[in-house]
XYZ file of C-alpha atoms in Angstrom:
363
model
C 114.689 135.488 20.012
C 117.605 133.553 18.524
C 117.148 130.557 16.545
C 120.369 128.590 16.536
C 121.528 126.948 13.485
C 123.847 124.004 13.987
C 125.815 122.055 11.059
C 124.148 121.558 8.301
C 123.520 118.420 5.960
C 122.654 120.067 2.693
C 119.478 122.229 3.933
C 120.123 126.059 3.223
C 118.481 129.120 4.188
C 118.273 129.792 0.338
C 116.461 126.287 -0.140
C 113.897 127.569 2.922
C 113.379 130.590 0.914
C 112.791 128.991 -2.055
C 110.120 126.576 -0.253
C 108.520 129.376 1.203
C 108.612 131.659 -1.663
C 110.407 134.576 0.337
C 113.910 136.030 -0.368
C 116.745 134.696 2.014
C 117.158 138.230 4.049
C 113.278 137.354 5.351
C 114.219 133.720 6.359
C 117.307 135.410 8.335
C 114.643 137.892 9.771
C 112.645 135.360 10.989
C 115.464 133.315 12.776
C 116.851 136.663 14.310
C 113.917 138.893 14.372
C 110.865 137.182 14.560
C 108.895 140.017 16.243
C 109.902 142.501 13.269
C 107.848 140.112 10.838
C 104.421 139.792 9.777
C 102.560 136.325 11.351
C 101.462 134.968 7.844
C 104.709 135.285 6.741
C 106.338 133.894 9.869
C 103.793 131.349 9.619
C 105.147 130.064 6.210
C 108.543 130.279 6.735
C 108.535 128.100 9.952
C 105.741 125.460 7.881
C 108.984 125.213 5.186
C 111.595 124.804 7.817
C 108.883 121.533 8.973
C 108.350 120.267 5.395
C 112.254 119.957 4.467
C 112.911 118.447 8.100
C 114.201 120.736 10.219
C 113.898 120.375 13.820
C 112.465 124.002 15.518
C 113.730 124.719 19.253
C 112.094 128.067 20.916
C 113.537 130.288 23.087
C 110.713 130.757 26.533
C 110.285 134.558 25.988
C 106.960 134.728 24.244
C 107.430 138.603 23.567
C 110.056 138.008 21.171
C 107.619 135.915 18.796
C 105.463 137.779 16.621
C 102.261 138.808 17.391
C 99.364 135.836 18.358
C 102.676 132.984 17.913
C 104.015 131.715 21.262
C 106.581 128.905 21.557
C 103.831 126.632 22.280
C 101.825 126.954 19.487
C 104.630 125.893 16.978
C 106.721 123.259 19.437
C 105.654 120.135 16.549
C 108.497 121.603 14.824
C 111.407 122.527 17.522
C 115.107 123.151 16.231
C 117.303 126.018 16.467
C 119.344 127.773 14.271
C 122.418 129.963 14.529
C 122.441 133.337 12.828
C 125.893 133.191 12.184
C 125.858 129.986 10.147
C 124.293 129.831 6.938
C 123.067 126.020 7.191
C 120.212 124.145 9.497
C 121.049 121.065 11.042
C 118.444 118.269 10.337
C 118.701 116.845 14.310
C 115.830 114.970 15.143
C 115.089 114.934 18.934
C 113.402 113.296 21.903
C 110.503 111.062 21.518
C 109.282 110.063 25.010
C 107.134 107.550 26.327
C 104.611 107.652 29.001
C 103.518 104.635 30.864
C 101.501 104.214 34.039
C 103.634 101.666 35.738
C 107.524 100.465 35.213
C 106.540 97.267 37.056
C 104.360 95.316 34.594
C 106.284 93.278 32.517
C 104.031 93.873 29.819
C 105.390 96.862 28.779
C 109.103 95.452 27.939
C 108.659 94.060 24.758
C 106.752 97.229 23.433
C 109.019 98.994 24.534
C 111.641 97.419 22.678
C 109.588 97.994 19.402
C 109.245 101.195 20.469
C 112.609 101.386 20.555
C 113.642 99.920 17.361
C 111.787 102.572 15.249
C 112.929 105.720 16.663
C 116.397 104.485 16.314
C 115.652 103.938 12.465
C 113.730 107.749 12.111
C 117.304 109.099 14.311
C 115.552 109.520 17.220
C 116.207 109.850 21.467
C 114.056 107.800 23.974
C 112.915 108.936 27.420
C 110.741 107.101 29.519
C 108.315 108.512 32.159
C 106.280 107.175 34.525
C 103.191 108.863 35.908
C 99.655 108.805 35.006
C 98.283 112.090 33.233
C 95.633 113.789 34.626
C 94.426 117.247 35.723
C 96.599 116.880 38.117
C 99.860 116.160 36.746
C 99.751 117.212 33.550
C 100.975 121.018 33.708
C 104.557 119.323 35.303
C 104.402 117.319 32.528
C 103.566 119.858 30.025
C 106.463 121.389 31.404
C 108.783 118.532 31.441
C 107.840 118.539 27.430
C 109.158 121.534 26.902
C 111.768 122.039 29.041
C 113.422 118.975 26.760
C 112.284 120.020 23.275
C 110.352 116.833 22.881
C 109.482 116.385 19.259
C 106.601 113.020 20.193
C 105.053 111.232 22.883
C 103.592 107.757 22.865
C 101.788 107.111 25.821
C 100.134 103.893 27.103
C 97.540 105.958 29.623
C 94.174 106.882 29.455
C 93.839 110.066 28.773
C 90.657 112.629 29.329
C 89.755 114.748 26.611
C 90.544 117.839 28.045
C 94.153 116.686 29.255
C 94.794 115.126 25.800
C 93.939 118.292 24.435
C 96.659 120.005 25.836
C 99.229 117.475 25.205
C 98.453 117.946 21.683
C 98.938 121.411 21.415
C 103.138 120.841 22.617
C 103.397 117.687 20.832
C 102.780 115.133 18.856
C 100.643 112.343 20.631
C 99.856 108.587 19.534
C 97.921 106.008 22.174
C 99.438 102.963 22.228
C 97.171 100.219 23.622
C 95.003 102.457 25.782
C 93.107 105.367 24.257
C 90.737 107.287 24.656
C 87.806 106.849 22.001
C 86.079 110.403 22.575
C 89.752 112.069 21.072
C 90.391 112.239 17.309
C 94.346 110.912 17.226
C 96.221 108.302 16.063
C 96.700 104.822 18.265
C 97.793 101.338 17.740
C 95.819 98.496 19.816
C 93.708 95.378 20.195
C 90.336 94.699 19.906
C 90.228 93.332 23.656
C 86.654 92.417 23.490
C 87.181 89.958 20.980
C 90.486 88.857 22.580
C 88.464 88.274 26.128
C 85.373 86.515 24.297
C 87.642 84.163 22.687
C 89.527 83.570 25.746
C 85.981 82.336 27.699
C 84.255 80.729 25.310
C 87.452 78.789 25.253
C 87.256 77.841 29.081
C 83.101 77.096 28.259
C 84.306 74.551 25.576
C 85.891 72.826 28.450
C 83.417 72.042 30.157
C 83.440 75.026 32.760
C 80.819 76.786 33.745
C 81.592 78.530 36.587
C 84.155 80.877 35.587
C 85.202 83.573 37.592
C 86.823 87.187 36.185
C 89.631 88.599 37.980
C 89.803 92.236 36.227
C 92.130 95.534 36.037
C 91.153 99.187 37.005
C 88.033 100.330 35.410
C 89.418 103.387 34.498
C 91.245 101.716 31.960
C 89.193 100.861 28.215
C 91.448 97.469 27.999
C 89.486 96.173 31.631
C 86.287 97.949 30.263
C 86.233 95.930 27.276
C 87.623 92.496 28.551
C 85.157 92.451 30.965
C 82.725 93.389 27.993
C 84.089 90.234 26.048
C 83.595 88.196 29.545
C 80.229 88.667 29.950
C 79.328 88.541 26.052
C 80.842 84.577 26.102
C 78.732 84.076 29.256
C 75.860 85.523 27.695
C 75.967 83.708 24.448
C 76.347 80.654 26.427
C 72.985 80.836 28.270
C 74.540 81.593 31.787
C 73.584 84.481 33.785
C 77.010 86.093 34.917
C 77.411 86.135 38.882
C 78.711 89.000 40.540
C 80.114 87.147 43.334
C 82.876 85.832 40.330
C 83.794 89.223 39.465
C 86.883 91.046 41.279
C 88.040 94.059 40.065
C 91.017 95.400 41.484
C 92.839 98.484 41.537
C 96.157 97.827 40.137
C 98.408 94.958 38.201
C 99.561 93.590 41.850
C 100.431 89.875 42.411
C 99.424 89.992 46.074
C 96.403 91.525 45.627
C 95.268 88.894 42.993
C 96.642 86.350 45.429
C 93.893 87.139 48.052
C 91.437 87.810 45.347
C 91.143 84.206 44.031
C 92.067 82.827 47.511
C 88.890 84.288 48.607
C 87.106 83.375 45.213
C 88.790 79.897 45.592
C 87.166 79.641 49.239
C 83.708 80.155 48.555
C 81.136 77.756 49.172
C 80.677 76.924 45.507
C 83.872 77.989 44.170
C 84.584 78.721 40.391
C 85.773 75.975 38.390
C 87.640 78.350 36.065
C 89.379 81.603 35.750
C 89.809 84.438 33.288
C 92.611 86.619 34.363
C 93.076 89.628 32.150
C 96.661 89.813 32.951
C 99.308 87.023 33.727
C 100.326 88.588 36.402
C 97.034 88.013 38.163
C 96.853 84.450 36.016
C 100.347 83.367 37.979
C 98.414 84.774 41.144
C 95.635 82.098 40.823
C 98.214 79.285 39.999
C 99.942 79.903 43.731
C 96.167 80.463 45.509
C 95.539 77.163 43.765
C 98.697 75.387 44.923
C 98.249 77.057 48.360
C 94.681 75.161 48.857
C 95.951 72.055 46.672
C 93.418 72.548 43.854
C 94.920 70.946 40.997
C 94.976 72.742 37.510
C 93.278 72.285 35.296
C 91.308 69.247 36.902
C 89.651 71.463 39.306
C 90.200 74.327 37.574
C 91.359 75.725 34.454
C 93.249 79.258 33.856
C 93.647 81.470 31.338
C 95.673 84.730 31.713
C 96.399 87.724 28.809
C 99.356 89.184 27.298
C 101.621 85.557 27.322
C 104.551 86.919 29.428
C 108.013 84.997 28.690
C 106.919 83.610 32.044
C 103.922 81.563 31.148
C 105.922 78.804 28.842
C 107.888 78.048 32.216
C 105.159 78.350 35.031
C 104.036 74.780 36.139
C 101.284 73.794 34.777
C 102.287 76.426 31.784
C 100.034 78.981 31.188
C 97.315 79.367 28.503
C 97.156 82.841 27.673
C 95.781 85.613 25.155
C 98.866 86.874 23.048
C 99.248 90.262 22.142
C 102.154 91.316 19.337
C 103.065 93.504 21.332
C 106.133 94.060 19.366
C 104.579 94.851 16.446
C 102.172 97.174 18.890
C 105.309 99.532 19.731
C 106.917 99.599 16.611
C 103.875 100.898 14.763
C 102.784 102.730 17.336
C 106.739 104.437 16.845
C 106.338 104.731 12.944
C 102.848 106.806 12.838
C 104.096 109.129 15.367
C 107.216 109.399 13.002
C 105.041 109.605 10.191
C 102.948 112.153 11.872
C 105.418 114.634 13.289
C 106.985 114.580 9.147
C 103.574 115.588 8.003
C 100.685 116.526 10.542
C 98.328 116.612 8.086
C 97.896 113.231 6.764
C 95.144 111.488 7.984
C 94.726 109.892 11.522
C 95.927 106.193 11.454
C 93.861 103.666 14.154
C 95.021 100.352 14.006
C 93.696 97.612 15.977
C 96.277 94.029 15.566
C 94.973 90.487 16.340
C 95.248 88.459 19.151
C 96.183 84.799 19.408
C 95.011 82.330 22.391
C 97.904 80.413 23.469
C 96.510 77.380 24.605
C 98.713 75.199 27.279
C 98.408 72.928 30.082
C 96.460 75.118 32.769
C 93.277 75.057 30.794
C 93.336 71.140 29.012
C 93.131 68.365 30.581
């Protein structure tokens, strides 16, 4: 194996040495001639190289490691060094995100506090689209380390297994979806609370016929809002009604369109909607429009995640906000944290939500 060393800051093979409390000729062994050295010390010479920031990348031939080390078991810290050059660049790498659709508009705004923090930690972005699953997730395994990718922050959820073996090439933080049977880091809301607010909000109204049109259950976020749903309901002395309930299998505006159309057209139709996206929110606005309903007279909406959209939507929109901002950024800065020193303890955040009341759900 060859390690390649490219221009250096100020980090030296003598400061490695010093870290790692080996003589420089066994930090040179271990960037030339891995195989020739013992594990523990290879082991401690590749922790230092982490610690003072150097960024690891492996050659594929797993014979050339020493013995019970593969590429895969040490790609958290991926750089590569030059033999010939007596310095180690501190370049930091990819950081790639993984979301399940490019077509919500939800994600744009995370995104861009996604953004903003790698840029400050010297990062790359890549973007990838795809859900994870057994599957899918060798290619993407694959796709990891074909690119050196030093972090991923993915918005998906995630089965213990799979997540397992994302964590072994990189370092992983959830970022709105996770999965609570895995022990890593995420940033989120508490959606129950978020979806309980949202209702009881529509109940102080006066409604009490409020129907629910939800996301894929896979997902914890349409798990848990429909968790906050019926908790309002509950706490309000009405029995929920299935008939009210749609759940549908992706964030599509035509599919919400004939949901609440058909909700809209039953014999006693609701007088009230909790959409737990806009997108399916802006859906019941048009169904209402289409059967000249008026909102909220004859009934009042409420959507989640206050799109840009929702200030200009006629009536406007009341909506759950989510900072979702704030969501990517910090998301961004524990990974950054993390991959700097895996060790420190996992970080789960959960950020507050804000109902944006407006003219769809007040008269």
């Amino acid at each position: 194996m060859k390690l390649l060393i490219h221009k250096p800051p100020k980090i030296t093979t003598t400061a490695i040495a010093e870290k790692a409390g080996v003589s420089p000729a066994t930090v040179s062994r271990v960037v030339n001639q891995p195989e020739i050295v013992k594990i523990e010390t290879y082991q401690k010479i590749i922790s230092a190289m982490e610690e003072l920031g150097c960024q690891i990348q492996y050659k594929s031939d797993p014979n050339l490691y020493p013995k019970a080390v593969s590429p895969i078991d040490h790609l958290a810290a991926k750089t590569a060094l030059e033999p010939t050059q007596p310095m180690i660049h501190m370049q930091k790498g990819l950081i790639v995100i993984n979301l399940p659709s490019l077509t919500n508009p939800f994600y744009g705004p995370i995104i861009k506090g996604i953004h903003t923090s790698v840029a400050r930690h010297g990062y790359h972005l890549l973007i990838s689209e795809g859900h994870l699953n057994y599957n899918t997730i060798d290619s993407f395994i694959q796709l990891l380390l074909d690119n050196h990718v030093r972090g991923l922050i993915t918005f998906n959820h995630i089965e213990a297994s799979v997540f397992e073996k994302l964590a072994k090439v990189t370092t992983v933080v959830s970022c709105c979806e996770y999965n609570r049977h895995v022990d890593a880091p995420f940033v989120t809301i508490d959606d129950v609370a978020a979806a309980r607010n949202a209702v009881e909000h529509l109940l102080a109204q006066g409604r009490q016929r409020i129907a629910l049109i939800n996301g894929p259950t896979q997902y914890k976020y349409s798990r848990d809002r429909l968790e906050g749903y019926l908790q309002a309901l509950k706490n309000a002395g009405i029995t929920p009604d299935n008939n009210y309930i749609v759940h549908l299998p992706d964030i599509d505006s035509d599919l919400a369109i004939s949901a609440a159309t058909a909700l809209l057209s039953l014999d006693n139709p609701p007088d009230a909607f909790f959409a737990i996206s806009d997108v399916y929110a802006y859906a019941v606005l048009r169904s209402c429009h289409l059967l000249g309903k008026k909102i909220p007279e004859d009934v009042a909406v409420v959507g989640f995640d206050n799109l840009e959209q929702s200030k200009i939507t006629i009536p406007s929109l009341s909506s759950v906000n989510q900072p979702r901002t704030q969501l990517g950024f910090m998301a961004a800065e524990i990974l950054a944290e993390t991959i700097m020193n895996p060790d420190i303890p996992v970080k789960k955040i959960v950020l507050d939500t804000e109902l944006i009341v407006r003219e769809s759900s007040v008269k």
